[in-house]
Amino acid sequence: MSLGLPSHLSRAANSKALAAAARWTALVCLVMAIVNVAISTVGGTSGTASWISTLVLVPMILLLLLLSRGRTVVLTVTYLLVGAVCTFLYVYLLFESTPAYRDTNLFVVALPVVAMTLVGGTGTGALVGILWATLGFALAEGAVIVGATAAGRVFRPDAISLGAYLLLVGVLAFDGLTRGSRSRTQSALHRAVRDARLVDLRREQLAESTANLHDTVLSELAAIAATEPGELPQRLRARIESDLLALGGATLPAAAVPPAGTADGDPWYRSELRRAIEDARDEGLAVDVSGDRDAVARLADDSRRAVGLAVRQCLVNVLRHSGSATAEVAVSSGDGSVSVMVVDGGSGFAVAAPGGDRLGLRQSVHDRISKVGGTVTIYSSEDVGTTVIMTVPTADNA
């Protein structure tokens, strides 16, 4: 379903559409007037002066073409003034060359009057358009009266030009009266779309927060369970404090952050992936790292963080469920992507079978990687082990 234009744009768009339609209709009327007079002249029913009457309409056509490219108040006023003069000359020459025409109640006389009326002005409101149409109709009718009087003919109002004026006024008035209700309806629809989008954003943020909380709590509980009874080691305490502050949206002072490595400028040492591996090692899991570590630098910041947090959850799953004391993390890069593989030789599970606790795999791995445009593939079977392959596009291909 289309919601249409927003209310702040619909007024100008509707007015421009009506004005453009009126201008092109006016152009058709002028061309019809020229063609009608030309046919009468070729048929011998009118004098040679009728050819001149067709030429006097050319300035109106040229001004209409300029108006179609861009309407301005000055150009519209020029069209109306020039049009009044051209209409007078057209009517006078038409009557002089055609003695059979006794009064102005003629289709061929109404055409330039309609062309003058249909130029609905340069405003963006119904009232402004009605005022321009009224001015054009009045100037055109005045030119017809003067031209008919100068040629010794009787002025009689014609139904065609009057009907065109009333039709245009009716359309503009209807648009002005109904525009308010349309704007209110559109505003309500756009508010509903905005509210629905806000609900989606809140849901995404809640899912992200849930995944972060799930990963952090499980990782820290596993680390605490793996330590000896008594006071927690300083490194573990600093790590838990840093994670808790991160969950609350704060950051730990630089002096309190545990050392990340010996190469501060290396993206690998500053990555979430390396930290996840070091945390798993602190919890007692022997993690072997292989492959191209420099490939981490090819990832965007959000992708690098997503991969690190997903690997962290995979390693937590190894500690909690696999029964294996070892795991391997392999990093590789290809054309436009970086792949990270986590392998363990534990008990494994049936991938197709519904598990009792799949929140970690669903939110912390699948959903997290898919949000950065990546894919996750899991191979696992009982008593063989589990392999999780995460492929994420690089920063220049994201």
Short mmCIF file of C-alpha atoms in Angstrom, two decimals:
data_model
loop_
_atom_site.label_atom_id
_atom_site.label_comp_id
_atom_site.label_asym_id
_atom_site.label_seq_id
_atom_site.Cartn_x
_atom_site.Cartn_y
_atom_site.Cartn_z
CA MET A 1 0.00 0.00 0.00
CA SER A 2 1.36 3.41 -0.94
CA LEU A 3 1.32 6.06 1.76
CA GLY A 4 1.61 8.93 -0.70
CA LEU A 5 3.71 12.03 -0.21
CA PRO A 6 4.25 13.49 3.26
CA SER A 7 1.90 16.35 4.10
CA HIS A 8 4.67 18.98 3.86
CA LEU A 9 5.36 17.94 0.25
CA SER A 10 1.89 17.06 -1.04
CA ARG A 11 0.64 20.65 -1.28
CA ALA A 12 3.41 21.82 -3.60
CA ALA A 13 3.32 18.58 -5.61
CA ASN A 14 -0.45 18.74 -6.18
CA SER A 15 -0.32 22.39 -7.19
CA LYS A 16 2.55 21.78 -9.61
CA ALA A 17 0.70 18.82 -11.15
CA LEU A 18 -2.51 20.79 -11.66
CA ALA A 19 -0.65 23.79 -13.10
CA ALA A 20 1.34 21.58 -15.50
CA ALA A 21 -1.81 19.81 -16.71
CA ALA A 22 -3.56 23.16 -17.23
CA ARG A 23 -0.63 24.60 -19.20
CA TRP A 24 -0.43 21.65 -21.58
CA THR A 25 -4.20 21.76 -22.09
CA ALA A 26 -3.88 25.47 -22.92
CA LEU A 27 -1.20 24.65 -25.47
CA VAL A 28 -3.51 22.12 -27.11
CA CYS A 29 -6.26 24.76 -27.30
CA LEU A 30 -3.97 27.24 -29.09
CA VAL A 31 -2.82 24.61 -31.57
CA MET A 32 -6.44 23.64 -32.22
CA ALA A 33 -7.30 27.30 -32.90
CA ILE A 34 -4.49 27.57 -35.46
CA VAL A 35 -5.45 24.30 -37.13
CA ASN A 36 -9.15 25.27 -37.27
CA VAL A 37 -8.44 28.65 -38.88
CA ALA A 38 -5.95 27.07 -41.31
CA ILE A 39 -8.51 24.50 -42.45
CA SER A 40 -11.12 27.22 -42.97
CA THR A 41 -8.64 29.28 -45.00
CA VAL A 42 -7.62 26.37 -47.21
CA GLY A 43 -11.31 25.57 -47.78
CA GLY A 44 -11.92 29.10 -49.03
CA THR A 45 -14.48 30.01 -46.36
CA SER A 46 -12.42 32.84 -44.91
CA GLY A 47 -10.18 35.61 -46.16
CA THR A 48 -6.43 35.81 -46.28
CA ALA A 49 -6.36 37.89 -43.09
CA SER A 50 -7.12 34.68 -41.19
CA TRP A 51 -3.54 33.57 -41.82
CA ILE A 52 -2.37 36.57 -39.86
CA SER A 53 -4.77 35.66 -37.06
CA THR A 54 -2.99 32.31 -36.68
CA LEU A 55 0.40 34.01 -36.46
CA VAL A 56 -0.64 36.28 -33.59
CA LEU A 57 -1.13 33.19 -31.39
CA VAL A 58 2.52 32.12 -31.79
CA PRO A 59 3.81 34.39 -28.94
CA MET A 60 1.33 32.73 -26.56
CA ILE A 61 2.59 29.29 -27.57
CA LEU A 62 6.21 30.30 -27.02
CA LEU A 63 5.43 31.72 -23.57
CA LEU A 64 3.53 28.54 -22.66
CA LEU A 65 6.57 26.46 -23.58
CA LEU A 66 8.71 28.67 -21.32
CA LEU A 67 6.17 28.24 -18.51
CA SER A 68 6.34 24.47 -18.88
CA ARG A 69 10.09 24.58 -18.14
CA GLY A 70 9.72 26.70 -15.00
CA ARG A 71 6.87 28.84 -13.77
CA THR A 72 7.47 32.24 -12.20
CA VAL A 73 5.22 35.15 -11.32
CA VAL A 74 6.90 37.44 -13.85
CA LEU A 75 6.58 34.91 -16.66
CA THR A 76 2.93 34.21 -15.82
CA VAL A 77 2.05 37.92 -15.76
CA THR A 78 3.87 38.38 -19.09
CA TYR A 79 1.87 35.51 -20.59
CA LEU A 80 -1.43 37.01 -19.44
CA LEU A 81 -0.62 40.49 -20.77
CA VAL A 82 0.75 39.23 -24.08
CA GLY A 83 -2.15 36.78 -24.29
CA ALA A 84 -4.70 39.56 -23.89
CA VAL A 85 -3.14 41.49 -26.79
CA CYS A 86 -2.87 38.37 -28.95
CA THR A 87 -6.48 37.40 -28.21
CA PHE A 88 -7.70 40.86 -29.21
CA LEU A 89 -5.80 40.74 -32.52
CA TYR A 90 -6.91 37.14 -33.13
CA VAL A 91 -10.60 37.95 -32.63
CA TYR A 92 -10.48 41.16 -34.65
CA LEU A 93 -8.68 39.59 -37.63
CA LEU A 94 -10.90 36.51 -37.47
CA PHE A 95 -14.07 38.59 -37.72
CA GLU A 96 -12.59 40.83 -40.44
CA SER A 97 -11.69 37.85 -42.60
CA THR A 98 -14.90 35.87 -41.97
CA PRO A 99 -18.07 37.91 -42.54
CA ALA A 100 -20.20 34.85 -41.72
CA TYR A 101 -19.26 35.13 -38.02
CA ARG A 102 -21.91 37.39 -36.40
CA ASP A 103 -21.15 37.11 -32.70
CA THR A 104 -18.55 35.74 -30.28
CA ASN A 105 -20.43 32.60 -29.25
CA LEU A 106 -18.09 30.46 -31.34
CA PHE A 107 -15.82 27.50 -30.61
CA VAL A 108 -12.92 29.06 -32.51
CA VAL A 109 -13.21 32.22 -30.39
CA ALA A 110 -13.42 30.25 -27.12
CA LEU A 111 -10.11 28.42 -27.66
CA PRO A 112 -7.70 31.29 -26.82
CA VAL A 113 -9.97 32.30 -23.92
CA VAL A 114 -9.66 28.77 -22.48
CA ALA A 115 -5.88 28.93 -23.00
CA MET A 116 -5.77 32.16 -21.00
CA THR A 117 -7.95 30.73 -18.23
CA LEU A 118 -6.09 27.47 -17.73
CA VAL A 119 -2.82 29.07 -16.69
CA GLY A 120 -3.44 28.49 -13.00
CA GLY A 121 -0.69 30.72 -11.70
CA THR A 122 2.48 30.22 -9.74
CA GLY A 123 1.17 29.70 -6.21
CA THR A 124 0.98 26.49 -4.22
CA GLY A 125 -2.55 26.95 -2.87
CA ALA A 126 -6.06 26.53 -4.22
CA LEU A 127 -7.01 30.17 -3.56
CA VAL A 128 -3.98 31.48 -5.45
CA GLY A 129 -4.79 29.23 -8.39
CA ILE A 130 -8.40 30.44 -8.47
CA LEU A 131 -7.23 34.07 -8.46
CA TRP A 132 -4.87 33.46 -11.39
CA ALA A 133 -7.57 31.60 -13.34
CA THR A 134 -10.06 34.42 -12.70
CA LEU A 135 -7.54 37.04 -13.83
CA GLY A 136 -6.80 35.10 -17.02
CA PHE A 137 -10.49 34.58 -17.79
CA ALA A 138 -11.30 38.28 -17.18
CA LEU A 139 -8.45 39.53 -19.39
CA ALA A 140 -9.37 37.12 -22.18
CA GLU A 141 -13.07 38.01 -22.10
CA GLY A 142 -12.15 41.70 -22.08
CA ALA A 143 -9.95 41.20 -25.15
CA VAL A 144 -12.79 39.37 -26.92
CA ILE A 145 -15.23 42.20 -26.15
CA VAL A 146 -12.82 44.86 -27.46
CA GLY A 147 -11.98 42.81 -30.57
CA ALA A 148 -15.62 42.09 -31.40
CA THR A 149 -16.61 45.74 -30.91
CA ALA A 150 -13.76 46.93 -33.14
CA ALA A 151 -14.89 44.50 -35.86
CA GLY A 152 -18.53 45.52 -35.52
CA ARG A 153 -19.72 42.21 -34.05
CA VAL A 154 -21.95 41.39 -31.12
CA PHE A 155 -20.43 39.98 -27.91
CA ARG A 156 -22.19 36.94 -26.54
CA PRO A 157 -20.71 34.81 -23.76
CA ASP A 158 -19.85 31.30 -24.99
CA ALA A 159 -20.53 28.21 -22.89
CA ILE A 160 -17.18 26.58 -23.68
CA SER A 161 -14.88 29.17 -22.10
CA LEU A 162 -17.25 29.76 -19.18
CA GLY A 163 -17.51 26.01 -18.59
CA ALA A 164 -13.71 25.66 -18.66
CA TYR A 165 -13.35 28.44 -16.08
CA LEU A 166 -15.97 26.96 -13.76
CA LEU A 167 -14.45 23.48 -14.11
CA LEU A 168 -10.97 24.72 -13.21
CA VAL A 169 -12.29 26.70 -10.24
CA GLY A 170 -14.22 23.65 -9.07
CA VAL A 171 -11.17 21.39 -9.29
CA LEU A 172 -8.99 23.88 -7.39
CA ALA A 173 -11.65 24.43 -4.75
CA PHE A 174 -12.16 20.68 -4.26
CA ASP A 175 -8.42 20.17 -3.92
CA GLY A 176 -8.18 22.95 -1.36
CA LEU A 177 -11.10 21.64 0.70
CA THR A 178 -9.96 18.00 0.74
CA ARG A 179 -6.23 18.65 1.18
CA GLY A 180 -6.54 19.11 4.93
CA SER A 181 -8.20 15.74 5.46
CA ARG A 182 -5.65 14.03 3.21
CA SER A 183 -2.81 15.63 5.16
CA ARG A 184 -4.25 14.44 8.46
CA THR A 185 -4.64 10.91 7.09
CA GLN A 186 -1.11 10.89 5.69
CA SER A 187 0.28 12.23 8.96
CA ALA A 188 -1.42 9.44 10.89
CA LEU A 189 -0.10 6.82 8.47
CA HIS A 190 3.45 8.17 8.63
CA ARG A 191 3.28 8.28 12.42
CA ALA A 192 2.17 4.64 12.41
CA VAL A 193 5.10 3.70 10.16
CA ARG A 194 7.50 5.63 12.38
CA ASP A 195 6.13 3.96 15.52
CA ALA A 196 6.44 0.53 13.92
CA ARG A 197 10.03 1.30 12.99
CA LEU A 198 10.77 2.40 16.56
CA VAL A 199 9.34 -0.87 17.84
CA ASP A 200 11.63 -2.78 15.46
CA LEU A 201 14.64 -0.77 16.60
CA ARG A 202 13.81 -1.41 20.26
CA ARG A 203 13.43 -5.12 19.51
CA GLU A 204 16.81 -5.20 17.75
CA GLN A 205 18.48 -3.36 20.62
CA LEU A 206 16.87 -5.69 23.15
CA ALA A 207 18.07 -8.74 21.22
CA GLU A 208 21.58 -7.28 21.03
CA SER A 209 21.59 -6.50 24.75
CA THR A 210 20.27 -9.98 25.55
CA ALA A 211 23.00 -11.60 23.48
CA ASN A 212 25.71 -9.48 25.11
CA LEU A 213 24.39 -10.24 28.58
CA HIS A 214 24.10 -13.94 27.77
CA ASP A 215 27.65 -14.14 26.43
CA THR A 216 29.16 -12.13 29.24
CA VAL A 217 27.41 -13.91 32.11
CA LEU A 218 28.16 -17.40 30.79
CA SER A 219 31.77 -16.53 30.09
CA GLU A 220 32.39 -14.98 33.49
CA LEU A 221 30.60 -17.79 35.36
CA ALA A 222 32.69 -20.36 33.53
CA ALA A 223 35.84 -18.41 34.37
CA ILE A 224 34.91 -18.18 38.04
CA ALA A 225 34.05 -21.87 38.18
CA ALA A 226 37.46 -22.76 36.74
CA THR A 227 39.43 -20.83 39.37
CA GLU A 228 40.67 -22.13 42.70
CA PRO A 229 38.59 -21.31 45.79
CA GLY A 230 39.51 -18.01 47.38
CA GLU A 231 40.20 -14.53 46.08
CA LEU A 232 39.84 -14.06 42.33
CA PRO A 233 43.03 -13.43 40.36
CA GLN A 234 43.69 -9.76 39.58
CA ARG A 235 43.46 -10.31 35.82
CA LEU A 236 40.07 -12.03 36.14
CA ARG A 237 38.76 -9.35 38.46
CA ALA A 238 39.81 -6.62 36.05
CA ARG A 239 38.20 -8.50 33.16
CA ILE A 240 34.89 -8.96 35.00
CA GLU A 241 34.86 -5.31 36.02
CA SER A 242 35.55 -4.22 32.46
CA ASP A 243 32.74 -6.43 31.11
CA LEU A 244 30.24 -5.14 33.68
CA LEU A 245 31.09 -1.55 32.86
CA ALA A 246 30.77 -2.31 29.14
CA LEU A 247 27.29 -3.77 29.71
CA GLY A 248 26.33 -0.55 31.47
CA GLY A 249 27.62 1.61 28.61
CA ALA A 250 30.71 2.83 30.45
CA THR A 251 34.40 2.23 29.86
CA LEU A 252 37.15 1.25 32.22
CA PRO A 253 39.99 3.72 32.78
CA ALA A 254 43.02 2.94 30.66
CA ALA A 255 45.15 2.08 33.69
CA ALA A 256 42.65 -0.57 34.84
CA VAL A 257 42.30 -2.34 31.50
CA PRO A 258 44.26 -5.60 31.44
CA PRO A 259 47.12 -5.60 28.92
CA ALA A 260 45.95 -6.69 25.51
CA GLY A 261 49.33 -7.62 24.09
CA THR A 262 52.75 -6.41 23.22
CA ALA A 263 51.87 -4.82 19.89
CA ASP A 264 49.36 -2.06 20.59
CA GLY A 265 49.28 -0.96 16.95
CA ASP A 266 48.40 -4.45 15.66
CA PRO A 267 44.64 -4.89 15.01
CA TRP A 268 44.94 -8.52 16.09
CA TYR A 269 46.06 -7.59 19.60
CA ARG A 270 43.28 -5.02 19.91
CA SER A 271 40.54 -7.24 18.48
CA GLU A 272 37.62 -8.87 20.28
CA LEU A 273 38.70 -12.15 18.65
CA ARG A 274 42.05 -12.24 20.43
CA ARG A 275 40.44 -11.23 23.69
CA ALA A 276 37.89 -14.05 23.37
CA ILE A 277 40.71 -16.53 22.87
CA GLU A 278 42.67 -15.17 25.85
CA ASP A 279 39.56 -15.29 28.04
CA ALA A 280 38.94 -18.91 27.07
CA ARG A 281 42.55 -19.74 27.93
CA ASP A 282 42.11 -18.08 31.33
CA GLU A 283 39.16 -20.36 31.94
CA GLY A 284 41.28 -23.44 31.34
CA LEU A 285 40.66 -24.16 27.65
CA ALA A 286 43.73 -24.82 25.53
CA VAL A 287 43.14 -22.82 22.35
CA ASP A 288 45.42 -23.21 19.33
CA VAL A 289 45.36 -20.31 16.87
CA SER A 290 46.35 -20.85 13.24
CA GLY A 291 45.99 -19.17 9.89
CA ASP A 292 46.32 -15.55 8.80
CA ARG A 293 45.86 -13.34 11.85
CA ASP A 294 46.43 -10.20 9.78
CA ALA A 295 43.13 -10.89 8.00
CA VAL A 296 41.33 -9.41 11.02
CA ALA A 297 42.52 -5.96 9.91
CA ARG A 298 40.45 -6.27 6.72
CA LEU A 299 37.19 -6.31 8.68
CA ALA A 300 35.15 -3.24 9.58
CA ASP A 301 34.94 -2.35 13.26
CA ASP A 302 31.40 -3.73 13.73
CA SER A 303 32.26 -6.92 11.84
CA ARG A 304 35.47 -7.40 13.87
CA ARG A 305 33.50 -7.03 17.09
CA ALA A 306 30.73 -9.37 15.91
CA VAL A 307 33.22 -12.09 14.99
CA GLY A 308 35.02 -11.76 18.31
CA LEU A 309 31.82 -12.04 20.35
CA ALA A 310 30.57 -14.96 18.25
CA VAL A 311 33.87 -16.83 18.73
CA ARG A 312 33.67 -16.09 22.42
CA GLN A 313 30.29 -17.82 22.59
CA CYS A 314 31.61 -20.79 20.59
CA LEU A 315 34.48 -21.22 23.03
CA VAL A 316 32.10 -20.94 25.99
CA ASN A 317 30.04 -23.72 24.40
CA VAL A 318 33.18 -25.84 24.14
CA LEU A 319 33.83 -25.35 27.86
CA ARG A 320 30.24 -25.98 28.91
CA HIS A 321 29.03 -28.72 26.59
CA SER A 322 31.75 -30.47 24.58
CA GLY A 323 33.79 -32.05 27.34
CA SER A 324 36.94 -31.21 25.37
CA ALA A 325 39.87 -29.41 26.95
CA THR A 326 41.21 -28.17 23.62
CA ALA A 327 39.92 -26.12 20.70
CA GLU A 328 41.37 -24.59 17.55
CA VAL A 329 40.61 -21.21 15.98
CA ALA A 330 41.68 -20.85 12.36
CA VAL A 331 41.57 -17.52 10.50
CA SER A 332 41.69 -17.27 6.71
CA SER A 333 40.86 -14.71 4.06
CA GLY A 334 39.60 -14.95 0.51
CA ASP A 335 38.26 -12.66 -2.18
CA GLY A 336 36.23 -10.09 -0.28
CA SER A 337 35.68 -12.11 2.90
CA VAL A 338 37.32 -13.36 6.08
CA SER A 339 36.53 -16.77 7.56
CA VAL A 340 37.01 -17.86 11.16
CA MET A 341 36.67 -21.54 12.06
CA VAL A 342 36.28 -22.88 15.60
CA VAL A 343 36.93 -26.62 15.96
CA ASP A 344 36.72 -28.90 18.98
CA GLY A 345 36.98 -32.67 19.39
CA GLY A 346 34.27 -33.00 22.04
CA SER A 347 30.99 -34.83 22.23
CA GLY A 348 29.22 -32.85 19.54
CA PHE A 349 25.48 -32.74 18.94
CA ALA A 350 22.89 -33.33 16.24
CA VAL A 351 22.61 -30.04 14.37
CA ALA A 352 19.07 -30.74 13.10
CA ALA A 353 17.74 -31.80 16.51
CA PRO A 354 16.20 -29.08 18.73
CA GLY A 355 18.39 -28.46 21.75
CA GLY A 356 17.36 -27.48 25.21
CA ASP A 357 19.51 -24.34 25.16
CA ARG A 358 20.22 -22.86 21.72
CA LEU A 359 20.10 -19.19 22.72
CA GLY A 360 23.86 -18.94 22.38
CA LEU A 361 24.01 -20.33 18.85
CA ARG A 362 20.94 -18.47 17.66
CA GLN A 363 21.51 -14.98 19.06
CA SER A 364 25.20 -14.87 19.88
CA VAL A 365 26.44 -16.56 16.71
CA HIS A 366 23.87 -16.76 13.89
CA ASP A 367 22.07 -13.45 14.51
CA ARG A 368 25.24 -11.53 15.35
CA ILE A 369 27.08 -12.64 12.19
CA SER A 370 24.04 -12.18 9.93
CA LYS A 371 23.66 -8.56 11.08
CA VAL A 372 27.05 -7.73 9.57
CA GLY A 373 26.25 -9.57 6.33
CA GLY A 374 27.99 -12.83 7.16
CA THR A 375 27.05 -16.51 7.19
CA VAL A 376 27.46 -19.30 9.72
CA THR A 377 27.86 -23.01 8.95
CA ILE A 378 27.89 -25.67 11.67
CA TYR A 379 29.13 -29.25 11.29
CA SER A 380 28.67 -31.49 14.31
CA SER A 381 27.90 -35.05 15.24
CA GLU A 382 28.02 -37.00 18.46
CA ASP A 383 31.42 -38.25 19.62
CA VAL A 384 33.14 -36.50 16.70
CA GLY A 385 33.12 -32.83 17.65
CA THR A 386 31.86 -29.54 16.34
CA THR A 387 33.11 -27.18 13.66
CA VAL A 388 31.66 -23.67 13.34
CA ILE A 389 32.64 -21.66 10.25
CA MET A 390 31.85 -17.92 10.19
CA THR A 391 32.37 -15.98 6.95
CA VAL A 392 32.13 -12.19 7.02
CA PRO A 393 32.63 -9.72 4.14
CA THR A 394 35.59 -7.37 4.38
CA ALA A 395 35.22 -3.64 4.95
CA ASP A 396 35.49 -2.80 1.24
CA ASN A 397 32.84 -5.40 0.31
CA ALA A 398 30.37 -4.90 3.16
#
